[in-house]
PDB file of C-alpha atoms and ligand atoms in Angstrom:
ATOM      1  CA  MET A  63       0.000   0.000   0.000  1.00 87.00           C
ATOM      2  CA  ALA A  64       1.368   3.422  -0.967  1.00 95.00           C
ATOM      3  CA  ILE A  65       2.427   5.699   1.833  1.00 96.00           C
ATOM      4  CA  PRO A  66       2.513   9.504   1.827  1.00 98.00           C
ATOM      5  CA  ILE A  67       5.823  11.352   2.026  1.00 98.00           C
ATOM      6  CA  ARG A  68       6.630  15.044   2.139  1.00 98.00           C
ATOM      7  CA  LEU A  69      10.103  16.299   1.348  1.00 98.00           C
ATOM      8  CA  THR A  70      11.956  19.118  -0.351  1.00 98.00           C
ATOM      9  CA  VAL A  71      13.578  18.383  -3.697  1.00 98.00           C
ATOM     10  CA  ASN A  72      15.825  21.005  -5.237  1.00 97.00           C
ATOM     11  CA  GLY A  73      14.258  23.652  -3.030  1.00 96.00           C
ATOM     12  CA  LYS A  74      10.643  22.785  -3.848  1.00 97.00           C
ATOM     13  CA  ALA A  75       8.177  21.101  -1.506  1.00 98.00           C
ATOM     14  CA  VAL A  76       7.027  17.725  -2.811  1.00 98.00           C
ATOM     15  CA  ASP A  77       4.077  15.668  -1.562  1.00 98.00           C
ATOM     16  CA  ALA A  78       3.890  12.176  -2.995  1.00 98.00           C
ATOM     17  CA  GLN A  79       2.678   8.624  -2.507  1.00 97.00           C
ATOM     18  CA  VAL A  80       5.312   5.887  -2.691  1.00 98.00           C
ATOM     19  CA  GLU A  81       5.339   2.149  -2.308  1.00 98.00           C
ATOM     20  CA  PRO A  82       7.221   1.045   0.826  1.00 97.00           C
ATOM     21  CA  ASN A  83       9.896  -0.623  -1.331  1.00 97.00           C
ATOM     22  CA  THR A  84      10.445   2.294  -3.721  1.00 98.00           C
ATOM     23  CA  LEU A  85      14.076   3.346  -3.750  1.00 98.00           C
ATOM     24  CA  LEU A  86      14.869   7.035  -3.574  1.00 98.00           C
ATOM     25  CA  VAL A  87      16.525   6.862  -6.996  1.00 98.00           C
ATOM     26  CA  GLN A  88      13.386   5.302  -8.486  1.00 98.00           C
ATOM     27  CA  PHE A  89      11.257   8.008  -6.921  1.00 98.00           C
ATOM     28  CA  LEU A  90      13.495  10.770  -8.290  1.00 98.00           C
ATOM     29  CA  ARG A  91      13.758   9.323 -11.793  1.00 98.00           C
ATOM     30  CA  ASP A  92      10.374   7.689 -12.327  1.00 98.00           C
ATOM     31  CA  GLN A  93       7.977   9.840 -10.317  1.00 98.00           C
ATOM     32  CA  LEU A  94       9.676  13.241 -10.420  1.00 98.00           C
ATOM     33  CA  ARG A  95      11.344  12.690 -13.831  1.00 98.00           C
ATOM     34  CA  LEU A  96      14.692  13.934 -12.504  1.00 98.00           C
ATOM     35  CA  THR A  97      16.675  11.633 -14.750  1.00 98.00           C
ATOM     36  CA  GLY A  98      20.031  13.341 -14.241  1.00 97.00           C
ATOM     37  CA  THR A  99      20.548  10.951 -11.345  1.00 98.00           C
ATOM     38  CA  HIS A 100      21.743   7.739 -12.984  1.00 98.00           C
ATOM     39  CA  VAL A 101      21.519   4.067 -12.070  1.00 97.00           C
ATOM     40  CA  GLY A 102      24.672   2.126 -12.824  1.00 96.00           C
ATOM     41  CA  CYS A 103      24.481  -0.870 -10.538  1.00 96.00           C
ATOM     42  CA  ASP A 104      21.577  -0.725  -8.080  1.00 82.00           C
ATOM     43  CA  THR A 105      23.846  -2.281  -5.462  1.00 92.00           C
ATOM     44  CA  ALA A 106      25.522   0.785  -3.919  1.00 95.00           C
ATOM     45  CA  GLN A 107      28.815   0.256  -5.719  1.00 96.00           C
ATOM     46  CA  CYS A 108      29.109   2.680  -8.648  1.00 98.00           C
ATOM     47  CA  GLY A 109      28.029   6.049  -7.192  1.00 98.00           C
ATOM     48  CA  ALA A 110      26.162   7.141 -10.344  1.00 98.00           C
ATOM     49  CA  CYS A 111      23.048   7.709  -8.228  1.00 98.00           C
ATOM     50  CA  THR A 112      24.699  10.068  -5.704  1.00 98.00           C
ATOM     51  CA  VAL A 113      22.525  12.943  -4.458  1.00 98.00           C
ATOM     52  CA  HIS A 114      22.628  15.158  -1.389  1.00 98.00           C
ATOM     53  CA  LEU A 115      20.317  14.312   1.502  1.00 98.00           C
ATOM     54  CA  ASP A 116      20.248  17.118   4.056  1.00 98.00           C
ATOM     55  CA  GLY A 117      23.589  18.253   2.638  1.00 95.00           C
ATOM     56  CA  ARG A 118      25.344  14.880   2.759  1.00 97.00           C
ATOM     57  CA  ALA A 119      26.250  12.852  -0.296  1.00 97.00           C
ATOM     58  CA  ILE A 120      24.374   9.539  -0.319  1.00 98.00           C
ATOM     59  CA  LYS A 121      23.750   6.785  -2.853  1.00 98.00           C
ATOM     60  CA  SER A 122      20.081   7.072  -3.674  1.00 98.00           C
ATOM     61  CA  CYS A 123      19.844   3.396  -4.715  1.00 98.00           C
ATOM     62  CA  ASN A 124      20.736   2.508  -1.157  1.00 97.00           C
ATOM     63  CA  ILE A 125      17.858   4.233   0.625  1.00 97.00           C
ATOM     64  CA  LEU A 126      14.109   4.002   0.407  1.00 98.00           C
ATOM     65  CA  ALA A 127      12.110   7.013  -0.708  1.00 98.00           C
ATOM     66  CA  ALA A 128      10.140   6.700   2.525  1.00 98.00           C
ATOM     67  CA  GLN A 129      13.354   7.198   4.486  1.00 98.00           C
ATOM     68  CA  ALA A 130      13.746  10.613   2.860  1.00 98.00           C
ATOM     69  CA  ASP A 131      10.426  11.752   4.287  1.00 98.00           C
ATOM     70  CA  GLY A 132      10.945  15.177   5.881  1.00 98.00           C
ATOM     71  CA  CYS A 133      14.399  15.630   4.323  1.00 98.00           C
ATOM     72  CA  ALA A 134      15.887  18.004   1.769  1.00 98.00           C
ATOM     73  CA  VAL A 135      17.185  16.316  -1.378  1.00 98.00           C
ATOM     74  CA  THR A 136      19.378  17.990  -3.967  1.00 98.00           C
ATOM     75  CA  THR A 137      19.972  16.357  -7.329  1.00 98.00           C
ATOM     76  CA  ILE A 138      22.239  17.396 -10.163  1.00 98.00           C
ATOM     77  CA  GLU A 139      19.307  19.370 -11.617  1.00 97.00           C
ATOM     78  CA  GLY A 140      19.160  21.512  -8.479  1.00 97.00           C
ATOM     79  CA  LEU A 141      22.781  22.623  -8.375  1.00 96.00           C
ATOM     80  CA  ALA A 142      22.584  25.831 -10.347  1.00 90.00           C
ATOM     81  CA  PRO A 143      20.010  28.216 -11.765  1.00 83.00           C
ATOM     82  CA  GLU A 144      18.764  27.344 -15.236  1.00 85.00           C
ATOM     83  CA  GLY A 145      21.271  28.302 -17.899  1.00 87.00           C
ATOM     84  CA  GLU A 146      24.228  28.356 -15.509  1.00 93.00           C
ATOM     85  CA  LEU A 147      26.665  25.760 -14.292  1.00 96.00           C
ATOM     86  CA  HIS A 148      27.782  25.171 -10.725  1.00 97.00           C
ATOM     87  CA  PRO A 149      31.547  25.847 -10.424  1.00 97.00           C
ATOM     88  CA  MET A 150      32.131  22.106 -10.047  1.00 98.00           C
ATOM     89  CA  GLN A 151      30.185  21.385 -13.233  1.00 98.00           C
ATOM     90  CA  GLN A 152      32.154  24.087 -15.025  1.00 98.00           C
ATOM     91  CA  ALA A 153      35.394  22.560 -13.780  1.00 98.00           C
ATOM     92  CA  PHE A 154      34.461  19.107 -15.129  1.00 98.00           C
ATOM     93  CA  ARG A 155      33.750  20.758 -18.450  1.00 97.00           C
ATOM     94  CA  ASP A 156      36.965  22.795 -18.474  1.00 98.00           C
ATOM     95  CA  CYS A 157      39.197  19.906 -17.412  1.00 98.00           C
ATOM     96  CA  HIS A 158      37.607  17.235 -19.634  1.00 96.00           C
ATOM     97  CA  GLY A 159      36.624  15.359 -16.491  1.00 97.00           C
ATOM     98  CA  LEU A 160      34.168  13.226 -18.453  1.00 97.00           C
ATOM     99  CA  GLN A 161      33.841  11.213 -21.599  1.00 96.00           C
ATOM    100  CA  CYS A 162      30.504   9.387 -21.869  1.00 97.00           C
ATOM    101  CA  GLY A 163      29.183  11.379 -18.896  1.00 97.00           C
ATOM    102  CA  PHE A 164      27.336   8.511 -17.258  1.00 98.00           C
ATOM    103  CA  CYS A 165      29.215   8.779 -13.967  1.00 98.00           C
ATOM    104  CA  THR A 166      29.393  12.575 -14.029  1.00 98.00           C
ATOM    105  CA  PRO A 167      26.280  13.582 -12.041  1.00 98.00           C
ATOM    106  CA  GLY A 168      27.338  11.315  -9.186  1.00 98.00           C
ATOM    107  CA  MET A 169      30.944  12.463  -9.394  1.00 98.00           C
ATOM    108  CA  VAL A 170      29.909  16.114  -9.259  1.00 98.00           C
ATOM    109  CA  MET A 171      27.562  15.574  -6.305  1.00 98.00           C
ATOM    110  CA  SER A 172      30.235  13.654  -4.399  1.00 98.00           C
ATOM    111  CA  ALA A 173      32.884  16.250  -5.206  1.00 98.00           C
ATOM    112  CA  ILE A 174      30.758  19.143  -3.997  1.00 98.00           C
ATOM    113  CA  ALA A 175      30.008  17.364  -0.729  1.00 98.00           C
ATOM    114  CA  LEU A 176      33.722  16.667  -0.282  1.00 98.00           C
ATOM    115  CA  VAL A 177      34.683  20.326  -0.748  1.00 97.00           C
ATOM    116  CA  GLN A 178      31.926  21.430   1.605  1.00 97.00           C
ATOM    117  CA  GLU A 179      33.141  19.000   4.262  1.00 96.00           C
ATOM    118  CA  MET A 180      36.860  19.369   3.586  1.00 97.00           C
ATOM    119  CA  PRO A 181      37.691  22.658   1.800  1.00 97.00           C
ATOM    120  CA  GLY A 182      41.414  21.925   2.007  1.00 96.00           C
ATOM    121  CA  ALA A 183      41.215  18.411   0.556  1.00 97.00           C
ATOM    122  CA  SER A 184      44.417  17.256  -1.125  1.00 97.00           C
ATOM    123  CA  ALA A 185      44.611  15.274  -4.359  1.00 97.00           C
ATOM    124  CA  ASP A 186      44.990  12.130  -2.265  1.00 97.00           C
ATOM    125  CA  ASP A 187      41.924  13.087  -0.220  1.00 98.00           C
ATOM    126  CA  ILE A 188      39.973  13.584  -3.447  1.00 98.00           C
ATOM    127  CA  ARG A 189      41.027  10.196  -4.816  1.00 97.00           C
ATOM    128  CA  SER A 190      40.169   8.540  -1.535  1.00 97.00           C
ATOM    129  CA  HIS A 191      36.795  10.274  -1.234  1.00 96.00           C
ATOM    130  CA  LEU A 192      35.788   9.386  -4.786  1.00 96.00           C
ATOM    131  CA  ASP A 193      36.581   5.706  -4.399  1.00 94.00           C
ATOM    132  CA  GLY A 194      32.844   5.016  -4.213  1.00 95.00           C
ATOM    133  CA  ASN A 195      32.275   6.615  -7.605  1.00 98.00           C
ATOM    134  CA  LEU A 196      33.311   4.473 -10.550  1.00 98.00           C
ATOM    135  CA  CYS A 197      34.208   5.752 -14.006  1.00 97.00           C
ATOM    136  CA  ARG A 198      34.809   3.350 -16.863  1.00 96.00           C
ATOM    137  CA  CYS A 199      36.101   5.981 -19.306  1.00 95.00           C
ATOM    138  CA  THR A 200      38.447   8.644 -18.005  1.00 94.00           C
ATOM    139  CA  GLY A 201      41.128   6.946 -15.944  1.00 92.00           C
ATOM    140  CA  TYR A 202      40.237   9.428 -13.173  1.00 96.00           C
ATOM    141  CA  HIS A 203      43.181  11.784 -13.754  1.00 96.00           C
ATOM    142  CA  ASN A 204      41.098  14.554 -15.291  1.00 97.00           C
ATOM    143  CA  ILE A 205      38.363  14.010 -12.734  1.00 98.00           C
ATOM    144  CA  VAL A 206      40.818  14.779  -9.933  1.00 98.00           C
ATOM    145  CA  ARG A 207      42.028  17.871 -11.819  1.00 98.00           C
ATOM    146  CA  ALA A 208      38.407  18.955 -12.267  1.00 98.00           C
ATOM    147  CA  VAL A 209      37.631  18.517  -8.589  1.00 98.00           C
ATOM    148  CA  GLN A 210      40.704  20.582  -7.689  1.00 98.00           C
ATOM    149  CA  GLN A 211      39.588  23.385 -10.025  1.00 98.00           C
ATOM    150  CA  GLY A 212      36.040  23.203  -8.665  1.00 98.00           C
ATOM    151  CA  GLN A 213      37.435  23.225  -5.131  1.00 98.00           C
ATOM    152  CA  THR A 214      39.420  26.403  -5.832  1.00 97.00           C
ATOM    153  CA  ALA A 215      36.346  28.105  -7.286  1.00 97.00           C
ATOM    154  CA  MET A 216      34.049  27.041  -4.460  1.00 96.00           C
ATOM    155  CA  VAL A 217      36.490  28.024  -1.716  1.00 95.00           C
ATOM    156  CA  GLY A 218      37.162  31.368  -3.432  1.00 91.00           C
ATOM    157  CA  ALA A 219      33.450  32.072  -3.809  1.00 89.00           C
ATOM    158  CA  ALA A 220      32.837  31.230  -0.141  1.00 85.00           C
ATOM    159  CA  ALA A 221      35.643  33.580   0.928  1.00 84.00           C
ATOM    160  CA  ALA A 222      34.311  36.409  -1.259  1.00 84.00           C
ATOM    161  CA  HIS A 223      30.837  35.847   0.168  1.00 79.00           C
ATOM    162  CA  ALA A 224      32.182  36.030   3.736  1.00 81.00           C
ATOM    163  CA  ILE A 225      34.063  39.283   3.016  1.00 84.00           C
ATOM    164  CA  ALA A 226      30.975  40.826   1.408  1.00 82.00           C
ATOM    165  CA  ALA A 227      28.925  39.914   4.471  1.00 81.00           C
ATOM    166  CA  GLU A 228      31.320  41.676   6.881  1.00 77.00           C
TER     167      GLU A 228
HETATM  168  S1  LIG B 896      23.249   2.915  -8.889  1.00 54.86           S
HETATM  169 FE1  LIG B 896      23.570   3.511  -6.825  1.00 54.86          FE
HETATM  170  S2  LIG B 896      25.629   3.059  -6.427  1.00 54.86           S
HETATM  171 FE2  LIG B 896      25.310   2.340  -8.459  1.00 54.86          FE
HETATM  172  S1  LIG B 897      32.800   9.428 -18.143  1.00 54.86           S
HETATM  173 FE1  LIG B 897      32.015   7.502 -18.807  1.00 54.86          FE
HETATM  174  S2  LIG B 897      31.735   6.428 -16.948  1.00 54.86           S
HETATM  175 FE2  LIG B 897      32.771   8.227 -16.355  1.00 54.86          FE
END
């Protein structure tokens, strides 16, 4: 029997009915049509389904939609205003941090969460943090470069914001 849930997705309130066994990724893709979140394995290994749940990066194939009741979810579609790219997305573009792009939404969501949690992350930290996100195309080198560029932009923007607020 479907159960009601209420959550915020990309800043908008959402009321929905879900089956108790509906995964969060299924809810996002099939009910909300937010298909930027990908499914690569369904077994919590590849990271393609990574989204933010209350600001933390999680694998949305590894949680039920009902468990997100009352939470704030951000998907790749919610990162930046329409027509703009988040600095991390821009960095992946600039640094050729993708080829087929299948892993990219999850990579970007994981990378942003890493920089938010650890603004001074080293290249080794980045490689370690992204070990739950698999890419079959790039060899990872350009992904790490992209995350470093995105990190610089995000940290710089946060500093400028703090100065402006003084
Ligand atoms: S689809 Fe969720 S980790 Fe692969
Ligand atoms: S760019 Fe193809 S899987 Fe990563």
